[in-house]
Coordinates of C-alpha atoms in Angstrom, one line a residue:
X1 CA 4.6 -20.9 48.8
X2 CA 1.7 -18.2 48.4
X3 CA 1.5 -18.3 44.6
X4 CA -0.4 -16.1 42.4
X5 CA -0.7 -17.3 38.5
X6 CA -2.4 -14.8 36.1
X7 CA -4.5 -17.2 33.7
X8 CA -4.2 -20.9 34.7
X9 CA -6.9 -22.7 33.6
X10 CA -5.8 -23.7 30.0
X11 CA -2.6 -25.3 29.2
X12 CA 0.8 -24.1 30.3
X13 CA -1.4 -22.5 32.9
X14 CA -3.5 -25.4 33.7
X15 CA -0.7 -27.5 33.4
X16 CA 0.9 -24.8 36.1
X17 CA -1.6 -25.0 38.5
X18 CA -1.7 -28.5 38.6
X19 CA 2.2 -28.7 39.2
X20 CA 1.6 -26.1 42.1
X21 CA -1.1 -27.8 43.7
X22 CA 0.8 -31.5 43.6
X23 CA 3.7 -29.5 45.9
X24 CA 1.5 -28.5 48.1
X25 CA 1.4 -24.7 47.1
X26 CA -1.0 -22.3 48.2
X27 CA -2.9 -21.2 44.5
X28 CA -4.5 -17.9 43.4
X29 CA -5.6 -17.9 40.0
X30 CA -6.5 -14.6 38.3
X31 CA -8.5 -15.3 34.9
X32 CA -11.6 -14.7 32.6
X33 CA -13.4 -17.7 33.7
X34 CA -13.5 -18.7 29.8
X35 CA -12.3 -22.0 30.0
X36 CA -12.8 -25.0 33.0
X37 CA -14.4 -22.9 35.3
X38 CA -15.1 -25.8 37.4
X39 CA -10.8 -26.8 37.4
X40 CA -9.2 -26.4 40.3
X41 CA -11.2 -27.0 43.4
X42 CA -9.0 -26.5 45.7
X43 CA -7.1 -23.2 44.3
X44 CA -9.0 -19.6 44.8
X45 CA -10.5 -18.4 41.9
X46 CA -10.3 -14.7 40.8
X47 CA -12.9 -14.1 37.7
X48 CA -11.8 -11.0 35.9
X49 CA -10.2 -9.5 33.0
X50 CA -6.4 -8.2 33.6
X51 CA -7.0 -5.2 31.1
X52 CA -9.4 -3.3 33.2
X53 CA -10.0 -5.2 36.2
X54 CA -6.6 -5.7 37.8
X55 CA -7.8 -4.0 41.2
X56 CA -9.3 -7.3 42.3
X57 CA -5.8 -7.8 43.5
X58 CA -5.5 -5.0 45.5
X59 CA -4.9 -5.2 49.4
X60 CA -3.2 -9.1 48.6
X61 CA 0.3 -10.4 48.7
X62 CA 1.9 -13.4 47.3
X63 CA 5.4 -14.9 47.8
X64 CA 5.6 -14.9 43.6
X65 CA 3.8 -14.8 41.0
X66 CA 3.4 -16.6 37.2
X67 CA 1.9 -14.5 34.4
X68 CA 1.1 -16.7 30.9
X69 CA -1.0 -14.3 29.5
X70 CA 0.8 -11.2 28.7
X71 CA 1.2 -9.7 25.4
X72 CA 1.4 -6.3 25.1
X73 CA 3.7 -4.4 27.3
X74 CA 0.8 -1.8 28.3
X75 CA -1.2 -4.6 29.9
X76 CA 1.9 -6.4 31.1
X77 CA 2.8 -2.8 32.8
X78 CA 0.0 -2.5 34.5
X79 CA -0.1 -5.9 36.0
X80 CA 3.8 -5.1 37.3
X81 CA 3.0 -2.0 38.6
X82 CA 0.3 -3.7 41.0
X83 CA 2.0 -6.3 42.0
X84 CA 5.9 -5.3 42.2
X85 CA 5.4 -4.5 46.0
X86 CA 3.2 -7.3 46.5
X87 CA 5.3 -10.2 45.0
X88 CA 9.1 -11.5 45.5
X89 CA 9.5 -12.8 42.1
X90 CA 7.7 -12.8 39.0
X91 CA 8.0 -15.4 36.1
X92 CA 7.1 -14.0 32.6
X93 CA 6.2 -16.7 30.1
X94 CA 7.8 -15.0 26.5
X95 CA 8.6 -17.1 23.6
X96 CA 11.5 -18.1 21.5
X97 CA 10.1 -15.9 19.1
X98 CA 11.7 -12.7 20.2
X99 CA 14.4 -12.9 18.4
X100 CA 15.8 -10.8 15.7
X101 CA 16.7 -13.5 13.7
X102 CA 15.6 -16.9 13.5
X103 CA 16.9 -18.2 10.5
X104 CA 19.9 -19.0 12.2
X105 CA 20.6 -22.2 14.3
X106 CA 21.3 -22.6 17.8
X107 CA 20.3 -19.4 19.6
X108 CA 21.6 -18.4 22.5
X109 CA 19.7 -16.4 25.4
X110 CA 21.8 -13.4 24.5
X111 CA 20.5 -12.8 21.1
X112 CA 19.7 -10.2 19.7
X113 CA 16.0 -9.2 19.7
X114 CA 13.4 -8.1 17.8
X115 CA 12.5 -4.3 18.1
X116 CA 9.1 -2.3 17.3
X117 CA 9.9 0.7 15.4
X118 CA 6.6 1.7 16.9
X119 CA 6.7 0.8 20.5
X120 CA 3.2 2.2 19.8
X121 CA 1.8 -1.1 18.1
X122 CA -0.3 -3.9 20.2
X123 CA -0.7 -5.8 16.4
X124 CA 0.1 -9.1 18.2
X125 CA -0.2 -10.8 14.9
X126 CA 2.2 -8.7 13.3
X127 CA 4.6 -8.3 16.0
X128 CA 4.2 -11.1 18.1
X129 CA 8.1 -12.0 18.8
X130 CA 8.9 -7.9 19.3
X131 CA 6.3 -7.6 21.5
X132 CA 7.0 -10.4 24.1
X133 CA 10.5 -8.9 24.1
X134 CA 9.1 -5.6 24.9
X135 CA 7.3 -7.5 27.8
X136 CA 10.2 -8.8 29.2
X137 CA 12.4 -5.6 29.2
X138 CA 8.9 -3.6 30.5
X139 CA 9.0 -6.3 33.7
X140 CA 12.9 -6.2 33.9
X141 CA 12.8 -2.2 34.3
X142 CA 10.5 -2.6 36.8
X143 CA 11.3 -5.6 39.1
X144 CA 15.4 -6.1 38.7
X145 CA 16.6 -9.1 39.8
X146 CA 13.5 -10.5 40.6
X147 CA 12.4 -11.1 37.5
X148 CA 12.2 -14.9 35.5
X149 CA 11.9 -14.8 31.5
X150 CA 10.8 -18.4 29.9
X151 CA 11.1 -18.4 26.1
X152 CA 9.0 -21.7 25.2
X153 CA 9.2 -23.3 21.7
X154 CA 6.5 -25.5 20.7
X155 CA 5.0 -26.4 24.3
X156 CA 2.8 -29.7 22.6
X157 CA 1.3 -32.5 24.8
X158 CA -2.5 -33.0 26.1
X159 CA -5.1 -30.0 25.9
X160 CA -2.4 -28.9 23.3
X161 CA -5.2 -27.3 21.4
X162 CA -3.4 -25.5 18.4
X163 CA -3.7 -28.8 16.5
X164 CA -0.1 -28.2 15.2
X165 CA 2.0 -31.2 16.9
X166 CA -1.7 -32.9 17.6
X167 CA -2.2 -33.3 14.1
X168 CA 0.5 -35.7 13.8
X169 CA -1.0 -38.3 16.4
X170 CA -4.4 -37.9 15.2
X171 CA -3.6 -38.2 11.9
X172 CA -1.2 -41.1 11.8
X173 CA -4.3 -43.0 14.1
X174 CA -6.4 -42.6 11.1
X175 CA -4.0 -44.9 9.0
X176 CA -4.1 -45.2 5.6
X177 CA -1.0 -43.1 3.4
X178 CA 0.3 -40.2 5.3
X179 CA 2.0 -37.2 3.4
X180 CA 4.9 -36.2 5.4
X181 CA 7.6 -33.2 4.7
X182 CA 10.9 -34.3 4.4
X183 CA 12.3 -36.8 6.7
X184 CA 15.4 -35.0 8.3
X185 CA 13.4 -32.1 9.1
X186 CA 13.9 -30.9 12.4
X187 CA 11.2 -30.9 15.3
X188 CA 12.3 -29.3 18.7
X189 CA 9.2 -29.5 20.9
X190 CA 8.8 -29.6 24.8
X191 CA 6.0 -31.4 27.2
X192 CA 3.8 -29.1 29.0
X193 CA 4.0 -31.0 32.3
X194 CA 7.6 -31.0 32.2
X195 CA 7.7 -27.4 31.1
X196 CA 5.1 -26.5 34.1
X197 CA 7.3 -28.6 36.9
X198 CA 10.4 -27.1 35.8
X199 CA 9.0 -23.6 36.2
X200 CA 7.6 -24.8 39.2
X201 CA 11.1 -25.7 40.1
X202 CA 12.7 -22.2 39.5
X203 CA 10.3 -20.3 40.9
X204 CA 10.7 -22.0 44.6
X205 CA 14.3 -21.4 44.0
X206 CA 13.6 -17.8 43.5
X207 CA 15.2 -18.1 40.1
X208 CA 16.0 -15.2 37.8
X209 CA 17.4 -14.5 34.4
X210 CA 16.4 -15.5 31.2
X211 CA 16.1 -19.5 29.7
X212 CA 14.9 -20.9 26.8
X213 CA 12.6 -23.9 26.8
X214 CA 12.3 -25.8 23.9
X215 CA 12.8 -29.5 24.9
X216 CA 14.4 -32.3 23.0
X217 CA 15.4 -33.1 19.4
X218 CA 14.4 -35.1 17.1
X219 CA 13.8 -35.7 13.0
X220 CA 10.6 -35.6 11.5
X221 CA 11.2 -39.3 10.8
X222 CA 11.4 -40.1 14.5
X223 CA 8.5 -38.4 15.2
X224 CA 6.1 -40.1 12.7
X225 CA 7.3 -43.5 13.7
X226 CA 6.8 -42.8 17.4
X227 CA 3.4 -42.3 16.1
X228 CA 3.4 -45.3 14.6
X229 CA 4.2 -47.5 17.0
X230 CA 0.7 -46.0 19.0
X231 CA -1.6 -46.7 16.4
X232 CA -3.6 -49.8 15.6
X233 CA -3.9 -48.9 12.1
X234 CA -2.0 -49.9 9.0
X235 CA 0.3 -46.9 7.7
X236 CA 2.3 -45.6 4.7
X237 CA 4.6 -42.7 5.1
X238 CA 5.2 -40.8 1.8
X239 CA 7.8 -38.4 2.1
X240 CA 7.3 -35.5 -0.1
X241 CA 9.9 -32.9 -1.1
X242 CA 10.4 -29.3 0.3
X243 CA 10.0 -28.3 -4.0
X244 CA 7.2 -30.3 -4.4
X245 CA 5.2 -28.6 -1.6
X246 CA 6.3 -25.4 -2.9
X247 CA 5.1 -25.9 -6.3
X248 CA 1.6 -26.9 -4.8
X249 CA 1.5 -23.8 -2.2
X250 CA 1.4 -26.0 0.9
X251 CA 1.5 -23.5 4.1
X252 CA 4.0 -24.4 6.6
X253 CA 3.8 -24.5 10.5
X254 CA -0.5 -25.0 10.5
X255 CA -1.6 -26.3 7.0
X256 CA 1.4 -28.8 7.2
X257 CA 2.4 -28.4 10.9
X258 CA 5.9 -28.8 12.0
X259 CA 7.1 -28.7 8.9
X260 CA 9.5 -25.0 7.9
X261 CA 11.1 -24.2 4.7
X262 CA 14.4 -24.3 4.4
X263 CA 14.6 -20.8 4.4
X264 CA 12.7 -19.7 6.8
X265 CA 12.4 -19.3 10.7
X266 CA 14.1 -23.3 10.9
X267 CA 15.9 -21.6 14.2
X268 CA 12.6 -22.3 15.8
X269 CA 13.4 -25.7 15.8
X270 CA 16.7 -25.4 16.4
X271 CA 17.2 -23.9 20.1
X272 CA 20.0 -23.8 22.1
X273 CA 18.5 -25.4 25.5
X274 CA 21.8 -25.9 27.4
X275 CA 21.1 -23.2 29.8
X276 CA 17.8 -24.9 30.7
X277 CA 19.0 -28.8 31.0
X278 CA 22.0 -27.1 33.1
X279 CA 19.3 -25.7 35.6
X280 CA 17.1 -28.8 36.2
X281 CA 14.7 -29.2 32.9
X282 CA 14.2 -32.8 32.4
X283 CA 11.9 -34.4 29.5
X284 CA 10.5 -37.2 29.7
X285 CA 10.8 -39.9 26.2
X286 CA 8.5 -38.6 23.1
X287 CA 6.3 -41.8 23.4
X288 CA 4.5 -40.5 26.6
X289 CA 3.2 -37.4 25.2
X290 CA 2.6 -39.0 22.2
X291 CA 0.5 -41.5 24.1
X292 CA -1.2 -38.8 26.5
X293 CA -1.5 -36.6 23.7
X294 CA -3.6 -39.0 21.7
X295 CA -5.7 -39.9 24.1
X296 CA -6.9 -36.7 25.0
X297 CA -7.1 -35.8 21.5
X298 CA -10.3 -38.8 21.2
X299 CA -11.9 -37.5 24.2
X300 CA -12.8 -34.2 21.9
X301 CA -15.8 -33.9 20.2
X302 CA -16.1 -35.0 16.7
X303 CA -17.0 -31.8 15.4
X304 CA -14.3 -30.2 17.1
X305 CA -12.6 -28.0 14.4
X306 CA -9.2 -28.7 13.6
X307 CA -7.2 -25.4 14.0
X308 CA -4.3 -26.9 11.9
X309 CA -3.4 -30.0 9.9
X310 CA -4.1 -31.2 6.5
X311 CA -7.9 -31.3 4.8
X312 CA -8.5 -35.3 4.1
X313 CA -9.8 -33.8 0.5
X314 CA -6.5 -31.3 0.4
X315 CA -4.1 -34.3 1.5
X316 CA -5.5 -36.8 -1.4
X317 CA -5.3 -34.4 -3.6
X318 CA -1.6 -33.7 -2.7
X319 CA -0.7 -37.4 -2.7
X320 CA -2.4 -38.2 -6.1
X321 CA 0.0 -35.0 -7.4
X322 CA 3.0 -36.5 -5.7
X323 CA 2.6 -39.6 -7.4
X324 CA 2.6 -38.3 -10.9
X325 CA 5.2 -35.4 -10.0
X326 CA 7.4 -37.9 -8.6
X327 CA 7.5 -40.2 -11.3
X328 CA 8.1 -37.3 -14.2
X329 CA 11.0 -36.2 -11.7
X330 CA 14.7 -37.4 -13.1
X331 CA 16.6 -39.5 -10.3
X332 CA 19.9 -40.2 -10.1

């Protein structure tokens, strides 16, 4: 196939290219030449900005493009508009976080979403989740039944550079005591190389509709001791509670990453993926991109800054409280 991928040189999209490339696809990639400008060799490289320089695409075709990047349905329109009679298909990468409510377990495609009350807004901080849903129903106006929505969870492996499933691997590498959140916590994350080949996968089938994508489950517990297992350093988990991180104002999701309170968006972790399993998704065991994950984590720079993950100074602090809450703490 003639593919087009708008972005493509970091992450999913780097992970997409390289997918492409290994089946022998034919790759454009349309980006800001901000990141590996040098990746990709082989592929044809577009250097421009999608908000106001979208005409470098003009007088081209492609059997289907993939578009990571969108955010805003005004830019995401834009980029439709162009390509609709250029293109066959057209695979929008959204996020699990469009829904209306995810405080609730086991979402379904069908879901209600999350909607702007001004359609106005392009606060993508504020309204990240009703945004992305705008996306998708902006694309699916304008391309009907040719259009592929992917709601991603936590996409985590190497060049993962959010830090928040990172941390964990780098971290437990360091030995020492760990402070972990509870236990039976529940982490739902997905590998970006088997995210990339599966949408790989649909898109040669000329797939559309709407599937979610947030891999496998496991505990918090499982995770760490997959960690474990990879690191040549002595280690102590101690498991703190959900009230004693309350009490000390511990921020979920990036101070103390994967880890959600009890009442908040724990649908997050909790997807329903049958839809995508049905349809080919396959994941490979948690020990690989723990592994992978790792080791491109120590080819960084040491002064790289950490975008989430516990302060060594913060996490002492937090396990010298522990000690003392724990033990003034009745038990039955």
């Amino acid at each position: 196939m003639n593919l087009l991928i708008l972005g493509g040189t970091r992450f999913l999209g780097k992970a997409l290219a390289e997918a492409a490339l290994d089946r022998g696809h034919t790759l454009t990639l349309f980006h800001r030449g901000q990141h590996s400008q040098d990746a990709f060799p082989e592929a044809e490289h577009i250097v421009g900005d999608r908000e106001n320089e979208l005409e470098l695409l003009q007088g081209r075709t492609w059997d289907a493009v993939i578009d990571t990047c969108g955010f805003v349905p005004r830019v995401v329109r834009a980029s439709v508009e162009l390509l609709k009679d250029r293109v066959g298909h057209y695979t929008f990468i959204s996020s699990v976080s469009v829904y209306e409510d995810l405080k609730r377990l086991q979402v379904k495609e069908d879901a209600p979403v999350a909607i702007l009350s001004d359609e106005s807004t392009e606060d993508v901080t504020q309204h990240y989740g009703a945004l992305k849903a705008l996306c998708e129903k902006t694309l699916e106006a304008a391309m009907p039944d040719r259009a592929l929505h992917i709601r991603p969870g936590l996409i985590v492996g190497p060049h993962d550079y959010s830090d928040r499933f990172t941390y964990w691997p780098h971290r437990i590498a360091q030995g020492g005591e760990v402070l972990v959140p509870p236990k039976d916590g529940r982490v739902q994350v997905i590998d970006v190389r088997d995210l990339a080949a599966w949408i790989i996968d649909l898109v040669e089938k000329q797939t559309v509709g709407t599937f979610h994508a947030s891999g496998s489950d496991y505990t918090m517990e499982q995770l760490v001791d997959v960690c474990a297992l990879l690191s040549s350093r002595p280690t102590k988990f101690t498991w703190v509670t959900e009230p004693f991180l309350r009490e000390q104002q511990v921020g979920e999701w990036i101070e103390l990453p994967l880890w959600l309170q009890s009442d908040s968006l724990i649908g997050l972790f909790a997807i329903d993926n049958t839809k995508a399993f049905a349809s080919g998704l396959m994941t490979r065991p948690l020990i690989d991109t723990v592994r992978d994950t790792l080791a491109w984590d120590r080819s960084r720079p040491p002064e790289e800054k950490r975008k989430a993950g516990l302060d060594p100074a913060r996490e002492a602090e937090l396990l010298y409280l522990w000690h003392s809450w724990d033990a003034a703490t009745p038990h039955p």
